[in-house]
């Protein structure tokens, strides 16, 4: 990857190396994969936990260039997690996973309570080995001094992408908006041309709180990005319609649910099995005013909804939530990639 490639990024999604998220990404159109360079968090993949084997799956799934960081969520960590995040040798164990890799670029690991020097030296060595480097900060205000140190040390600030990840923003939108503005302003005092991604998610842990049978959820991360200045200030990033915080899943019987992604909102339908289950959900979506047949032809996830409604039966493999999550991830990325392309075209037209 080159700095020129970073200049083409106008949508920056992140996913984890989990089966549903990888499957949703795998089914993106080839043209969509060619436009985006995602950030993938390396962690367990089902029963597979060897980092080298998981990286190979990531390569095959994304079908192009991308960044990889390390999933630190409890229960999702791959084998050798502690060794990979060891700052010894300027995070040598982490960097060595990507030696000679022309497709995947390691994100610089940003750990709690680690001295500045090994972190900055890690950034410089990734820049030297891979031409570009991404740094993901999950606590942007607290991580600001290290981010500023890295920007000051690199050979060329154009080689760097700072990813400010604000996590789940629905309950704390205004507070995190102000944090974003402060951190971006501080980074731009180091270099006004610093390349910054603002990343967030507003997809909840449980949608039932917003309506038992159906609901509409505004995609607040789009509004979040707009309120800090939009594309003129930062690149738009998100968690691909995934709740981003770690949590312990409750042991309960799931209610069949299908989500449908619009550009600015998620729609969902929930029906208990004795009330029609997934087929009833699909019927309700395809007969709603928001159903877009053209989008169905381009997005695998939407095509599965149509298939379920047309066949009046749930497709094989879709009788449990995992593959419906894959469908949602797929639809969301397709929608947001198209939205980013249209926004970029509008800005180009305004400049001419």
Coordinates of N, CA and C in Angstrom, one line a residue, residues 72-274:
X72 N -8.5 -7.3 21.3 CA -8.2 -7.5 22.7 C -9.4 -7.8 23.6
X73 N -10.6 -8.0 22.9 CA -11.8 -8.3 23.7 C -11.7 -9.6 24.4
X74 N -12.0 -9.7 25.7 CA -12.0 -10.9 26.4 C -12.8 -12.0 25.7
X75 N -12.2 -13.2 25.6 CA -12.9 -14.3 24.9 C -12.7 -14.3 23.4
X76 N -12.2 -13.3 22.8 CA -12.0 -13.2 21.4 C -10.5 -13.2 21.0
X77 N -9.6 -13.3 22.0 CA -8.2 -13.1 21.7 C -7.6 -14.4 21.1
X78 N -6.7 -14.2 20.1 CA -6.1 -15.4 19.5 C -5.0 -15.9 20.3
X79 N -4.4 -17.1 20.0 CA -3.3 -17.7 20.8 C -2.1 -16.8 20.6
X80 N -1.3 -16.7 21.7 CA -0.1 -15.9 21.6 C -0.4 -14.4 21.8
X81 N -1.6 -14.1 22.3 CA -2.0 -12.7 22.4 C -1.0 -11.9 23.1
X82 N -0.6 -12.3 24.3 CA 0.3 -11.5 25.2 C 1.7 -11.3 24.5
X83 N 2.1 -12.4 23.8 CA 3.4 -12.2 23.1 C 3.3 -11.3 21.9
X84 N 2.2 -11.3 21.2 CA 2.0 -10.4 20.1 C 2.0 -8.9 20.5
X85 N 1.5 -8.6 21.6 CA 1.4 -7.2 22.0 C 2.5 -6.8 23.0
X86 N 3.5 -7.7 23.1 CA 4.7 -7.3 23.9 C 5.5 -6.2 23.2
X87 N 5.8 -5.1 23.9 CA 6.5 -4.0 23.3 C 8.0 -4.3 23.0
X88 N 8.5 -5.5 23.5 CA 9.9 -5.8 23.3 C 10.3 -5.7 21.8
X89 N 11.5 -5.1 21.5 CA 11.9 -5.0 20.2 C 11.0 -4.1 19.3
X90 N 10.4 -3.2 20.0 CA 9.4 -2.3 19.3 C 8.3 -3.1 18.6
X91 N 7.7 -4.0 19.5 CA 6.7 -4.8 19.0 C 7.1 -5.8 17.9
X92 N 8.2 -6.3 18.1 CA 8.8 -7.2 17.0 C 7.9 -8.4 16.7
X93 N 7.4 -9.0 17.7 CA 6.5 -10.2 17.4 C 5.3 -9.9 16.6
X94 N 4.7 -8.7 16.8 CA 3.6 -8.3 16.0 C 4.0 -7.9 14.6
X95 N 5.1 -7.2 14.5 CA 5.5 -6.8 13.1 C 6.0 -7.9 12.3
X96 N 6.6 -8.9 13.0 CA 7.2 -10.0 12.2 C 6.1 -10.9 11.6
X97 N 4.8 -10.8 12.1 CA 3.7 -11.6 11.5 C 3.5 -11.1 10.0
X98 N 3.9 -9.9 9.7 CA 3.6 -9.3 8.4 C 4.9 -9.1 7.5
X99 N 6.0 -9.7 7.9 CA 7.2 -9.6 7.1 C 7.0 -10.0 5.7
X100 N 7.3 -9.1 4.8 CA 7.1 -9.4 3.4 C 5.7 -9.4 2.9
X101 N 4.7 -9.1 3.7 CA 3.3 -9.1 3.3 C 3.0 -7.9 2.4
X102 N 2.6 -8.1 1.2 CA 2.3 -7.1 0.3 C 0.8 -6.7 0.3
X103 N 0.0 -7.5 1.0 CA -1.5 -7.2 1.1 C -1.9 -6.6 2.4
X104 N -1.5 -7.2 3.5 CA -1.9 -6.7 4.8 C -0.8 -5.9 5.5
X105 N -1.2 -4.8 6.1 CA -0.3 -3.9 6.8 C -0.7 -3.9 8.2
X106 N 0.2 -4.1 9.1 CA -0.1 -4.1 10.6 C -0.4 -2.7 11.0
X107 N -1.5 -2.5 11.8 CA -1.7 -1.3 12.5 C -0.8 -1.2 13.7
X108 N -0.3 0.0 14.0 CA 0.6 0.1 15.2 C -0.2 -0.1 16.4
X109 N 0.2 -1.0 17.3 CA -0.5 -1.3 18.5 C -0.3 -0.2 19.5
X110 N -1.4 0.2 20.1 CA -1.4 1.2 21.1 C -1.9 0.7 22.4
X111 N -1.0 0.4 23.4 CA -1.3 -0.3 24.6 C -1.4 0.7 25.8
X112 N -2.1 0.3 26.8 CA -2.1 1.0 28.1 C -0.7 0.9 28.8
X113 N -0.3 2.0 29.4 CA 0.8 1.9 30.3 C 2.1 1.4 29.7
X114 N 2.3 1.8 28.5 CA 3.6 1.4 27.8 C 4.3 2.7 27.4
X115 N 5.6 2.7 27.6 CA 6.4 3.9 27.4 C 6.3 4.4 25.9
X116 N 6.5 5.7 25.7 CA 6.3 6.3 24.4 C 7.3 5.7 23.4
X117 N 8.6 5.5 23.8 CA 9.6 5.2 22.9 C 9.3 3.9 22.1
X118 N 9.0 2.7 22.7 CA 8.7 1.5 21.9 C 7.5 1.7 20.9
X119 N 6.5 2.5 21.4 CA 5.4 2.7 20.5 C 5.8 3.5 19.3
X120 N 6.5 4.6 19.5 CA 6.9 5.5 18.4 C 7.9 4.7 17.4
X121 N 8.8 4.0 18.0 CA 9.7 3.2 17.2 C 9.0 2.1 16.4
X122 N 7.9 1.6 16.9 CA 7.1 0.6 16.2 C 6.5 1.3 15.0
X123 N 5.9 2.5 15.2 CA 5.3 3.3 14.1 C 6.3 3.5 13.0
X124 N 7.5 3.9 13.4 CA 8.6 4.2 12.4 C 9.0 3.0 11.6
X125 N 9.0 1.9 12.3 CA 9.5 0.6 11.6 C 8.4 0.1 10.7
X126 N 7.1 0.3 11.1 CA 6.0 -0.1 10.1 C 6.0 0.8 8.9
X127 N 6.2 2.1 9.2 CA 6.3 3.1 8.0 C 7.4 2.7 7.1
X128 N 8.6 2.3 7.7 CA 9.7 1.9 6.8 C 9.4 0.6 6.1
X129 N 8.8 -0.4 6.7 CA 8.6 -1.7 6.1 C 7.5 -1.7 5.1
X130 N 6.4 -0.9 5.4 CA 5.2 -1.0 4.6 C 4.8 0.3 3.9
X131 N 5.6 1.3 4.0 CA 5.3 2.6 3.4 C 4.3 3.4 4.1
X132 N 3.3 2.8 4.6 CA 2.2 3.5 5.3 C 2.0 2.8 6.7
X133 N 1.3 3.6 7.6 CA 1.0 3.0 8.9 C -0.3 3.6 9.4
X134 N -1.2 2.8 10.0 CA -2.4 3.2 10.6 C -2.3 3.1 12.1
X135 N -2.8 4.0 12.9 CA -2.8 4.0 14.3 C -4.2 4.1 14.8
X136 N -4.7 3.1 15.5 CA -6.1 3.2 16.0 C -6.1 3.5 17.5
X137 N -6.8 4.6 17.8 CA -6.9 5.0 19.2 C -8.3 4.8 19.7
X138 N -8.5 3.9 20.7 CA -9.8 3.6 21.2 C -10.2 4.5 22.4
X139 N -9.2 5.3 22.8 CA -9.4 6.3 23.9 C -8.7 7.6 23.4
X140 N -9.3 8.2 22.4 CA -8.6 9.3 21.7 C -8.1 10.4 22.6
X141 N -8.8 10.9 23.6 CA -8.3 11.9 24.4 C -7.1 11.5 25.2
X142 N -7.2 10.3 25.8 CA -6.1 9.8 26.6 C -4.9 9.4 25.8
X143 N -5.1 9.0 24.6 CA -4.0 8.5 23.7 C -3.4 9.7 22.9
X144 N -4.0 10.9 23.1 CA -3.5 12.0 22.3 C -2.0 12.3 22.3
X145 N -1.4 12.3 23.5 CA 0.1 12.5 23.6 C 0.9 11.6 22.7
X146 N 0.5 10.3 22.7 CA 1.2 9.3 21.9 C 1.0 9.5 20.4
X147 N -0.2 9.9 20.1 CA -0.5 10.2 18.7 C 0.2 11.4 18.2
X148 N 0.3 12.4 19.0 CA 1.1 13.6 18.6 C 2.6 13.2 18.5
X149 N 3.1 12.4 19.4 CA 4.5 12.0 19.3 C 4.8 11.2 18.0
X150 N 3.9 10.4 17.6 CA 4.0 9.6 16.4 C 4.0 10.5 15.2
X151 N 3.1 11.4 15.1 CA 3.0 12.4 14.0 C 4.3 13.2 13.9
X152 N 4.8 13.6 15.0 CA 6.1 14.4 15.0 C 7.3 13.6 14.6
X153 N 7.2 12.3 14.7 CA 8.4 11.4 14.5 C 8.5 10.8 13.1
X154 N 7.4 10.6 12.4 CA 7.4 9.9 11.1 C 8.2 10.7 10.1
X155 N 8.6 9.9 9.1 CA 9.4 10.6 8.0 C 8.5 11.5 7.2
X156 N 7.2 11.1 7.0 CA 6.3 11.9 6.2 C 4.9 11.7 6.8
X157 N 4.2 12.8 7.2 CA 2.9 12.7 7.8 C 1.9 12.1 6.8
X158 N 2.2 12.2 5.5 CA 1.3 11.7 4.5 C 1.2 10.2 4.5
X159 N 2.2 9.5 5.2 CA 2.3 8.1 5.3 C 1.4 7.5 6.4
X160 N 0.8 8.4 7.2 CA 0.1 8.0 8.4 C -1.4 8.2 8.3
X161 N -2.1 7.3 8.9 CA -3.6 7.5 9.1 C -3.9 7.2 10.5
X162 N -4.4 8.3 11.2 CA -4.8 8.2 12.6 C -6.3 7.9 12.6
X163 N -6.6 6.8 13.3 CA -8.0 6.3 13.4 C -8.5 6.6 14.8
X164 N -9.4 7.6 14.9 CA -10.0 7.9 16.2 C -11.3 7.1 16.4
X165 N -11.3 6.1 17.2 CA -12.4 5.1 17.3 C -13.1 5.5 18.6
X166 N -14.4 6.0 18.5 CA -15.1 6.5 19.6 C -16.1 5.4 20.1
X167 N -16.1 4.2 19.5 CA -16.9 3.1 20.0 C -18.4 3.4 19.8
X168 N -19.1 3.0 20.8 CA -20.6 3.1 20.8 C -21.0 4.5 21.2
X169 N -21.6 5.2 20.3 CA -21.8 6.7 20.6 C -23.3 7.0 20.9
X170 N -24.2 6.0 20.8 CA -25.6 6.4 20.9 C -25.9 7.0 22.3
X171 N -25.4 6.5 23.4 CA -25.8 7.1 24.7 C -24.9 8.3 25.1
X172 N -23.9 8.6 24.4 CA -23.0 9.7 24.8 C -22.5 10.6 23.6
X173 N -23.5 10.8 22.7 CA -23.2 11.5 21.4 C -22.5 12.8 21.6
X174 N -23.1 13.7 22.4 CA -22.6 15.1 22.5 C -21.2 15.1 23.1
X175 N -21.0 14.3 24.2 CA -19.7 14.2 24.9 C -18.6 13.8 23.9
X176 N -18.9 12.8 23.1 CA -17.9 12.2 22.2 C -17.7 13.2 21.0
X177 N -18.7 13.9 20.6 CA -18.5 14.9 19.6 C -17.5 15.9 20.0
X178 N -17.7 16.4 21.2 CA -16.7 17.4 21.7 C -15.3 16.9 21.9
X179 N -15.2 15.6 22.3 CA -13.9 15.0 22.4 C -13.2 14.9 21.0
X180 N -14.0 14.5 20.0 CA -13.5 14.4 18.7 C -13.0 15.8 18.2
X181 N -13.7 16.8 18.4 CA -13.3 18.1 17.9 C -12.0 18.6 18.6
X182 N -11.9 18.3 19.9 CA -10.7 18.7 20.7 C -9.5 17.9 20.2
X183 N -9.6 16.6 20.0 CA -8.5 15.8 19.6 C -8.1 16.1 18.2
X184 N -9.0 16.3 17.3 CA -8.6 16.6 15.9 C -7.9 18.0 15.9
X185 N -8.4 18.9 16.6 CA -7.7 20.2 16.6 C -6.3 20.1 17.2
X186 N -6.1 19.3 18.2 CA -4.8 19.1 18.8 C -3.8 18.4 17.8
X187 N -4.3 17.4 17.1 CA -3.5 16.7 16.1 C -3.1 17.6 15.0
X188 N -4.0 18.5 14.6 CA -3.7 19.4 13.5 C -2.7 20.5 13.9
X189 N -2.5 20.7 15.2 CA -1.5 21.6 15.6 C -0.1 21.0 15.3
X190 N 0.0 19.7 15.3 CA 1.3 19.1 14.9 C 1.5 19.2 13.4
X191 N 0.5 18.9 12.6 CA 0.6 19.0 11.2 C -0.9 19.2 10.7
X192 N -1.1 20.3 10.0 CA -2.5 20.6 9.6 C -3.0 19.6 8.5
X193 N -2.1 18.9 7.9 CA -2.5 18.0 6.8 C -2.6 16.5 7.4
X194 N -2.6 16.3 8.7 CA -2.7 15.0 9.2 C -4.0 14.3 8.7
X195 N -3.8 13.0 8.3 CA -4.9 12.3 7.8 C -5.6 11.6 9.0
X196 N -6.9 11.9 9.2 CA -7.6 11.4 10.4 C -8.9 10.7 9.9
X197 N -9.2 9.6 10.5 CA -10.5 8.9 10.4 C -11.2 9.1 11.7
X198 N -12.5 9.4 11.6 CA -13.4 9.4 12.8 C -14.3 8.2 12.6
X199 N -14.2 7.3 13.6 CA -14.9 6.0 13.5 C -15.8 5.9 14.7
X200 N -17.0 5.3 14.5 CA -18.0 5.1 15.6 C -19.0 4.1 15.2
X201 N -19.8 3.7 16.2 CA -21.0 2.8 15.9 C -22.1 3.2 16.7
X202 N -23.3 3.1 16.2 CA -24.5 3.3 16.9 C -25.5 2.1 16.9
X203 N -24.9 1.0 16.4 CA -25.8 -0.2 16.4 C -25.8 -0.8 17.8
X204 N -27.0 -1.0 18.4 CA -27.0 -1.4 19.8 C -26.8 -2.9 20.1
X205 N -26.6 -3.1 21.3 CA -26.4 -4.5 21.8 C -27.6 -5.3 21.6
X206 N -28.8 -4.7 21.8 CA -30.1 -5.4 21.7 C -31.1 -4.4 21.1
X207 N -31.7 -4.7 20.0 CA -32.6 -3.8 19.3 C -34.0 -3.8 20.0
X208 N -34.3 -4.8 20.8 CA -35.7 -5.0 21.3 C -36.1 -3.8 22.2
X209 N -35.1 -3.1 22.7 CA -35.4 -1.9 23.5 C -36.0 -0.8 22.6
X210 N -35.9 -0.9 21.3 CA -36.4 0.2 20.4 C -37.7 -0.3 19.7
X211 N -38.2 -1.4 20.1 CA -39.5 -1.9 19.6 C -39.4 -3.4 19.5
X212 N -40.4 -4.1 20.0 CA -40.4 -5.5 20.1 C -40.6 -6.2 18.7
X213 N -41.4 -5.7 17.9 CA -41.7 -6.3 16.6 C -41.0 -5.7 15.4
X214 N -40.8 -4.4 15.5 CA -40.1 -3.7 14.4 C -39.6 -2.4 14.9
X215 N -38.7 -1.8 14.2 CA -38.1 -0.5 14.6 C -37.2 0.1 13.5
X216 N -37.0 1.4 13.6 CA -36.0 2.1 12.8 C -35.0 2.8 13.6
X217 N -33.7 2.5 13.3 CA -32.6 3.1 14.1 C -31.8 4.0 13.2
X218 N -31.7 5.2 13.5 CA -30.9 6.2 12.7 C -29.4 5.8 12.9
X219 N -28.7 5.8 11.7 CA -27.2 5.5 11.8 C -26.5 6.8 12.3
X220 N -26.3 6.9 13.6 CA -25.8 8.1 14.2 C -24.4 8.4 13.8
X221 N -23.6 7.4 13.5 CA -22.2 7.6 13.1 C -22.1 8.5 11.9
X222 N -23.0 8.5 11.0 CA -23.0 9.4 9.9 C -23.3 10.9 10.4
X223 N -24.2 11.0 11.3 CA -24.4 12.3 11.8 C -23.2 12.8 12.7
X224 N -22.6 11.9 13.4 CA -21.4 12.2 14.2 C -20.3 12.7 13.3
X225 N -20.1 12.1 12.2 CA -19.1 12.5 11.2 C -19.4 13.9 10.6
X226 N -20.7 14.1 10.3 CA -21.1 15.4 9.7 C -20.9 16.5 10.7
X227 N -21.2 16.3 12.0 CA -21.2 17.3 13.0 C -19.8 17.7 13.3
X228 N -18.8 16.9 13.1 CA -17.4 17.4 13.3 C -16.8 18.0 12.1
X229 N -17.6 18.1 11.0 CA -17.1 18.8 9.8 C -17.1 18.0 8.6
X230 N -17.5 16.7 8.7 CA -17.6 15.9 7.5 C -16.3 15.6 6.8
X231 N -16.3 15.3 5.5 CA -15.1 14.9 4.8 C -14.0 16.0 4.7
X232 N -14.4 17.2 4.9 CA -13.4 18.3 4.9 C -12.5 18.2 6.1
X233 N -12.9 17.5 7.2 CA -12.2 17.4 8.4 C -11.6 16.0 8.6
X234 N -12.4 15.0 8.3 CA -11.9 13.6 8.6 C -12.6 12.6 7.6
X235 N -12.0 11.5 7.5 CA -12.6 10.4 6.7 C -13.6 9.7 7.6
X236 N -14.7 9.3 6.9 CA -15.8 8.6 7.7 C -15.4 7.1 7.9
X237 N -15.6 6.6 9.1 CA -15.3 5.2 9.4 C -16.4 4.7 10.3
X238 N -16.7 3.4 10.3 CA -17.7 2.8 11.2 C -17.3 1.3 11.4
X239 N -18.2 0.7 12.3 CA -18.0 -0.7 12.7 C -18.9 -1.7 11.9
X240 N -19.3 -1.2 10.7 CA -20.0 -2.1 9.8 C -21.3 -2.7 10.4
X241 N -22.1 -1.8 11.1 CA -23.3 -2.2 11.7 C -23.2 -3.3 12.8
X242 N -22.1 -3.2 13.6 CA -21.8 -4.2 14.7 C -21.7 -3.4 16.0
X243 N -22.3 -3.9 17.0 CA -22.1 -3.3 18.4 C -20.6 -3.5 18.7
X244 N -19.9 -2.5 19.0 CA -18.4 -2.6 19.1 C -17.8 -2.9 20.5
X245 N -18.6 -2.9 21.5 CA -18.1 -3.1 22.8 C -18.2 -4.6 23.3
X246 N -17.3 -5.1 24.1 CA -17.4 -6.4 24.5 C -18.5 -6.6 25.5
X247 N -19.2 -7.7 25.5 CA -20.2 -8.0 26.4 C -20.4 -9.5 26.5
X248 N -21.0 -9.9 27.6 CA -21.3 -11.4 27.8 C -22.7 -11.7 27.3
X249 N -22.8 -12.5 26.2 CA -24.1 -12.8 25.7 C -24.9 -13.6 26.7
X250 N -26.2 -13.2 26.8 CA -27.1 -13.8 27.7 C -27.6 -15.2 27.2
X251 N -27.9 -16.1 28.0 CA -28.4 -17.4 27.6 C -29.9 -17.3 27.6
X252 N -30.4 -17.1 26.4 CA -31.9 -17.0 26.2 C -32.2 -17.5 24.8
X253 N -33.5 -17.8 24.6 CA -33.9 -18.2 23.3 C -34.0 -17.0 22.4
X254 N -33.3 -17.0 21.2 CA -33.4 -15.9 20.4 C -34.7 -15.7 19.6
X255 N -35.0 -14.5 19.3 CA -36.2 -14.2 18.5 C -35.7 -13.9 17.1
X256 N -36.2 -14.7 16.1 CA -35.8 -14.4 14.7 C -35.9 -12.9 14.3
X257 N -34.9 -12.4 13.7 CA -34.9 -11.0 13.3 C -34.1 -10.8 12.1
X258 N -34.6 -9.9 11.2 CA -33.9 -9.5 10.0 C -33.7 -8.0 10.0
X259 N -32.5 -7.6 9.7 CA -32.2 -6.2 9.6 C -32.0 -5.8 8.1
X260 N -32.5 -4.6 7.8 CA -32.4 -4.1 6.4 C -31.7 -2.7 6.5
X261 N -30.7 -2.5 5.7 CA -29.9 -1.3 5.8 C -30.2 -0.3 4.7
X262 N -30.5 0.9 5.2 CA -30.7 2.1 4.3 C -29.4 2.9 4.4
X263 N -29.3 4.0 3.7 CA -28.1 4.8 3.8 C -28.0 5.5 5.1
X264 N -29.2 5.9 5.7 CA -29.1 6.6 6.9 C -29.8 6.0 8.1
X265 N -30.3 4.7 7.9 CA -31.0 4.0 9.0 C -30.9 2.5 8.8
X266 N -31.1 1.8 10.0 CA -31.3 0.4 9.9 C -32.8 0.1 10.3
X267 N -33.4 -0.7 9.5 CA -34.8 -1.2 9.8 C -34.7 -2.6 10.3
X268 N -35.5 -3.0 11.2 CA -35.5 -4.4 11.6 C -36.9 -4.9 11.9
X269 N -37.1 -6.2 11.6 CA -38.3 -6.9 11.9 C -38.0 -8.1 12.8
X270 N -38.8 -8.3 13.8 CA -38.7 -9.4 14.7 C -40.0 -10.2 14.8
X271 N -39.9 -11.5 14.6 CA -41.1 -12.3 14.8 C -40.7 -13.6 15.5
X272 N -41.4 -14.0 16.5 CA -41.2 -15.3 17.1 C -41.5 -16.4 16.2
X273 N -40.9 -17.5 16.3 CA -41.1 -18.6 15.4 C -42.6 -19.0 15.2
X274 N -43.4 -18.9 16.3 CA -44.8 -19.3 16.2 C -45.6 -18.1 15.6

